[in-house]
Short mmCIF file of C-alpha atoms in Angstrom, two decimals:
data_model
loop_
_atom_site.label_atom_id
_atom_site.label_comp_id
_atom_site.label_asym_id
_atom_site.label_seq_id
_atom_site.Cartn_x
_atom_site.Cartn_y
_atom_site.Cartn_z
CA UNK A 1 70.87 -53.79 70.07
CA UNK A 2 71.50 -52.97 73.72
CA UNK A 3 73.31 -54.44 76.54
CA UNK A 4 71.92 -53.07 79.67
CA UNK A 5 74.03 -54.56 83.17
CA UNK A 6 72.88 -53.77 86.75
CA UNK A 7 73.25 -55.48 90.08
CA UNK A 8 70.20 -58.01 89.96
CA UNK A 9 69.51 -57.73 93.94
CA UNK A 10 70.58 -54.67 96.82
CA UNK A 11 69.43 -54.63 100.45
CA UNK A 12 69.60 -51.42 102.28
CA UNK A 13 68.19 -49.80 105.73
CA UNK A 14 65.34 -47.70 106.36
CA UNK A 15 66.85 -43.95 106.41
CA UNK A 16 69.42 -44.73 104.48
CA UNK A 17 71.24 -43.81 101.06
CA UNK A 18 71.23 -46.67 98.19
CA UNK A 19 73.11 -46.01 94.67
CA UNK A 20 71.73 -48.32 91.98
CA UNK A 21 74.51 -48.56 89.13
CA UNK A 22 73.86 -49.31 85.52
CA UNK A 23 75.89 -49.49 82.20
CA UNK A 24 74.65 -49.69 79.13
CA UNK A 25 76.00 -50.07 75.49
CA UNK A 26 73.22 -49.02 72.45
CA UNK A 27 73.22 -48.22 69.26
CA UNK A 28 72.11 -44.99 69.28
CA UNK A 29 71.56 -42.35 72.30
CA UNK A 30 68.56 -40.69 73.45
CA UNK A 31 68.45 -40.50 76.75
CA UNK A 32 68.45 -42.83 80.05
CA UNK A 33 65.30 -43.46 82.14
CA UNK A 34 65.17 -44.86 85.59
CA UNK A 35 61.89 -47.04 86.29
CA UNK A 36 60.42 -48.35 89.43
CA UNK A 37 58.10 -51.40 89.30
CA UNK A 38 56.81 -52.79 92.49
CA UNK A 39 55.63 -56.66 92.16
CA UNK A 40 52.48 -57.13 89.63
CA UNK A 41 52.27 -53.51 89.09
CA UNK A 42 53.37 -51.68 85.56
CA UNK A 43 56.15 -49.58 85.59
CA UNK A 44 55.87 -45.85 86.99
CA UNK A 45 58.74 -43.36 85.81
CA UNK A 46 61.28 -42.15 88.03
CA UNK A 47 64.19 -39.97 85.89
CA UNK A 48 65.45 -38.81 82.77
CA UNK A 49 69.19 -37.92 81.72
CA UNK A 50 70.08 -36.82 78.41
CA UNK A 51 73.42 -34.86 79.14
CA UNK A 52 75.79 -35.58 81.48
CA UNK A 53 75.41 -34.61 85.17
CA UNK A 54 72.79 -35.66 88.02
CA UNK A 55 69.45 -34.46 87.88
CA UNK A 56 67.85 -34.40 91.63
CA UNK A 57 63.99 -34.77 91.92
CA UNK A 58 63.04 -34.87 96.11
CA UNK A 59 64.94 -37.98 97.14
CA UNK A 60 65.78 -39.70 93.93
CA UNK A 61 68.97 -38.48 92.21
CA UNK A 62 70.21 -39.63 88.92
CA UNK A 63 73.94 -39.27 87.18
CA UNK A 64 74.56 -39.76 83.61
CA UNK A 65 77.72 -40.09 82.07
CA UNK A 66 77.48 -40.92 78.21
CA UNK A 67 81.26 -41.42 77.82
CA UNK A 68 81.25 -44.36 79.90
CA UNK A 69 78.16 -45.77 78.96
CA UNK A 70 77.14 -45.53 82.82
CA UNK A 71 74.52 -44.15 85.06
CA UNK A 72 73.15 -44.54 88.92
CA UNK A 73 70.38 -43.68 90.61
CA UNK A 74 70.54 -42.20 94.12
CA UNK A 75 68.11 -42.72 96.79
CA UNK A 76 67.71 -40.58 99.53
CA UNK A 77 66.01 -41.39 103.20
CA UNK A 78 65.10 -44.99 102.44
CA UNK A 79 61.55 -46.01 102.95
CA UNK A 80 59.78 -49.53 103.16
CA UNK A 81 57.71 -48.19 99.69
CA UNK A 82 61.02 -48.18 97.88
CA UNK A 83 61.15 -52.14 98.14
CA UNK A 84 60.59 -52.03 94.54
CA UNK A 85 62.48 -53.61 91.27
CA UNK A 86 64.38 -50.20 89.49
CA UNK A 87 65.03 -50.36 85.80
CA UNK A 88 67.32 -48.57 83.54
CA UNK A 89 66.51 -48.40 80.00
CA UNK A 90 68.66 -46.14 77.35
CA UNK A 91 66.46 -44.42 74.69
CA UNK A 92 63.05 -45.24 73.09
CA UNK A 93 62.11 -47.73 72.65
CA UNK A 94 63.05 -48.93 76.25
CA UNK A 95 64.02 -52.52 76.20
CA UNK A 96 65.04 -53.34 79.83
CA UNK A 97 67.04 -55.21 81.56
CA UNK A 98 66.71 -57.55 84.39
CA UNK A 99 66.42 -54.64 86.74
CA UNK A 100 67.60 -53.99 90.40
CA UNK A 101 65.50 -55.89 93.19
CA UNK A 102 65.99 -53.46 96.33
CA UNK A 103 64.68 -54.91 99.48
CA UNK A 104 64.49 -51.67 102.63
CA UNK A 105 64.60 -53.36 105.86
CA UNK A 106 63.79 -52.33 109.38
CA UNK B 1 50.69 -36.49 84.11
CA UNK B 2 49.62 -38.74 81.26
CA UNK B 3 47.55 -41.53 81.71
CA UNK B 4 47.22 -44.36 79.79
CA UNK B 5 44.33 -47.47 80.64
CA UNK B 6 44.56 -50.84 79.90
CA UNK B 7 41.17 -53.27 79.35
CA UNK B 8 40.32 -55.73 80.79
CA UNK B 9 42.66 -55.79 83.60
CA UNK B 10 42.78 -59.04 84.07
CA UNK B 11 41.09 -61.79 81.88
CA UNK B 12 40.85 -65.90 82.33
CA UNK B 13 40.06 -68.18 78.66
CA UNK B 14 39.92 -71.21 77.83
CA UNK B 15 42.77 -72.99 75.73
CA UNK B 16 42.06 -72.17 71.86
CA UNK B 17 40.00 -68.91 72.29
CA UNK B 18 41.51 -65.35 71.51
CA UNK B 19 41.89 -63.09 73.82
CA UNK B 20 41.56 -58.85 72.62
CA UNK B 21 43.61 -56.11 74.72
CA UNK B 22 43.39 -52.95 74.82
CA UNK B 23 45.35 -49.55 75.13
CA UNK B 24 44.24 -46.32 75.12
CA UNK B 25 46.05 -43.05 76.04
CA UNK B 26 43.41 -41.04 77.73
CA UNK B 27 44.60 -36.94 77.54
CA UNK B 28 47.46 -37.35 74.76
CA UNK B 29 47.97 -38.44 71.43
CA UNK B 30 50.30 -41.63 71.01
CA UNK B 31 51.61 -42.08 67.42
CA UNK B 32 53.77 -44.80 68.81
CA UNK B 33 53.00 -47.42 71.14
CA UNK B 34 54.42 -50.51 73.02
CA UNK B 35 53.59 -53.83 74.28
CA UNK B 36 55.68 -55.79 76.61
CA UNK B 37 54.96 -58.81 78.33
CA UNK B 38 56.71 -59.87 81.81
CA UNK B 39 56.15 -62.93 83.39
CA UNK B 40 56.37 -63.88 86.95
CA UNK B 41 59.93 -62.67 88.18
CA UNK B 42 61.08 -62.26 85.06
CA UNK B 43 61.99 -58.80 83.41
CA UNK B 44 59.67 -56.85 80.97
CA UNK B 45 60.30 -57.94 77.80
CA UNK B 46 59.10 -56.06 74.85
CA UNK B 47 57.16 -57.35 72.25
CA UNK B 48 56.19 -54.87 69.41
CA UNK B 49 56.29 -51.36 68.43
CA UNK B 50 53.20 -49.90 67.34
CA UNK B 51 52.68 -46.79 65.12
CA UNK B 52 49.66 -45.64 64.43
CA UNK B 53 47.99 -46.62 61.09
CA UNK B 54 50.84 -48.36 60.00
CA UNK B 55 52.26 -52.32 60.65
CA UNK B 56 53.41 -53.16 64.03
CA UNK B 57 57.45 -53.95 64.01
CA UNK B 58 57.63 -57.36 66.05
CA UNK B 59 60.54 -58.04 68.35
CA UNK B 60 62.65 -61.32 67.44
CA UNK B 61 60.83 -64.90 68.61
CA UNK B 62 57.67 -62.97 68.73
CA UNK B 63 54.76 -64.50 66.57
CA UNK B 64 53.02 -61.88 64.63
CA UNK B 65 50.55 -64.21 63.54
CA UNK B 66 49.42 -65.08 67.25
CA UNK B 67 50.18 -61.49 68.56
CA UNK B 68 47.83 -59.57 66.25
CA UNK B 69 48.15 -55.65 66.95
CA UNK B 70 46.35 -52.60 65.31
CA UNK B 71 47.13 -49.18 66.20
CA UNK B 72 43.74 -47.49 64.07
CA UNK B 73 43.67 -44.58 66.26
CA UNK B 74 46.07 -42.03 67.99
CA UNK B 75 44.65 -43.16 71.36
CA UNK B 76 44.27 -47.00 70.58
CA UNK B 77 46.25 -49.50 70.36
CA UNK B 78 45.20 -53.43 70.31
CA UNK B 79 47.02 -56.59 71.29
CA UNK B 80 45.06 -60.06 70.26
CA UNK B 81 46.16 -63.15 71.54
CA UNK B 82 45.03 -65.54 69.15
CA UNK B 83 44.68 -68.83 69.71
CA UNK B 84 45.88 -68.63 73.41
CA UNK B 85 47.60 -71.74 75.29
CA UNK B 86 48.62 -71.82 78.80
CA UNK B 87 52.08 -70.85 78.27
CA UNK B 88 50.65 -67.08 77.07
CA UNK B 89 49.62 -66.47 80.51
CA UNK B 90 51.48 -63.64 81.44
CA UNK B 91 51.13 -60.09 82.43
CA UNK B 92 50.66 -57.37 79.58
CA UNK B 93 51.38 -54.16 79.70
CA UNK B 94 51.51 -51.35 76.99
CA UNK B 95 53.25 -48.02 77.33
CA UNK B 96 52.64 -45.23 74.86
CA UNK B 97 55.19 -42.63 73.90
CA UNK B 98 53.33 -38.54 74.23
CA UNK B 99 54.26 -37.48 70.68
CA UNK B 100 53.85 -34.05 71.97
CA UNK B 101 56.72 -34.24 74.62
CA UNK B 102 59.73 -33.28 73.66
CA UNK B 103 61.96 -36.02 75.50
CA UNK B 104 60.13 -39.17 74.27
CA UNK B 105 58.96 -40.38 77.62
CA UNK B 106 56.73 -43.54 78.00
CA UNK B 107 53.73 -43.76 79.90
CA UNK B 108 53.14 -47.45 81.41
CA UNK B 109 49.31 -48.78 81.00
CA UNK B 110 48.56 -50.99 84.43
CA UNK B 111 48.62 -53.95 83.08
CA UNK B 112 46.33 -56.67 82.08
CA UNK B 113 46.79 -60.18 83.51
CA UNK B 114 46.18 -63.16 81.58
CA UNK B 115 45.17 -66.42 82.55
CA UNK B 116 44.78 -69.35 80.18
CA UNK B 117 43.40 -72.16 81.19
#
């Protein structure tokens, strides 16, 4: 099974930096994806980690570190479209969690 | 990127009738597919794992009698809600895995939103 914990609601400001944390415990590794899902729509994929580290893509960031069961995802020069529920899922299948509700204000 | 449709998009039925959904992955080959179901506010759940040409593996407290899914094809996947009651109404979405990439990604259909009346 997995255990997947993140903070269920953030608020940050337009232009600004927001780090989403998540920690995980699984049987089994194979990687940790980052999803955003704005309301009614089906997920879109943000990020992958497999080994420890961050892995930058424009402004999203992510950091993986296995021994701690842990990850976060960085974003960069917040805009209104990132109002958006984020989701981290360890390995296939990905069974998520509640996700991260991130509201950008004004 | 890879693409994968959902159809219908969004259906309405009456209480009783079944209800047929559909996945297809449109420029890759999916030996494995999933179906989730989320509904409003709520997190994506998922419900099954589907591998092509072989039985669907059902996540626990979900019916495999009422969720019927076949997976004949490496680009189709089905999801039948049989027997549908109000409290299926919910949004579906499938996601199909690219056996061809080598980090297992999952590709996210749209959705299909059901309504039962």
């Amino acid at each position: 099974g997995q255990n997947i914990d993140q903070p269920t609601e953030m608020t940050a400001t337009e232009g600004a930096i927001v780090q989403i944390n998540c920690t995980y415990q699984t049987s089994g590794f194979n990687g940790l994806f980052w999803y955003q899902q704005h309301a009614g729509e089906a997920p879109t994929f943000l990020s992958y980690n497999v080994l420890d580290g961050l892995e930058e893509k424009g402004r999203f960031s992510s950091f993986l570190s296995r021994s701690k069961g842990y990850s976060y995802l960085l974003l960069k020069e917040l805009q209104m479209k990132d109002s958006a529920s984020y989701l981290c899922a360890p390995r296939p299948p990905l069974v998520f969690g509640k996700g991260t509700r991130l509201s950008v204000i004004a | 990127g890879a693409v994968v449709s959902q159809h219908p998009s969004w259906v309405i039925c009456k209480s009783g009738t079944s209800v047929k959904i559909e996945c297809r992955s449109l420029d890759f080959q999916a030996t494995t597919m999933f179906w989730y179901r989320q509904f409003p506010k709520q997190s994506l759940m998922l419900m099954a794992t589907s591998n092509e040409g072989s039985k669907a593996t059902y996540e626990q407290g979900v019916e495999k009698d009422k969720f019927l899914i076949n997976h004949a094809s490496l680009t189709l996947s089905t999801l039948t809600v049989t027997s549908a009651h109000p409290e299926d109404s919910s949004f579906y979405i499938c996601s199909a895995r690219d056996a061809g990439v080598g980090y297992n990604e999952q590709f996210f259909g749209p959705g299909t939103r059901l309504t039962v009346l």
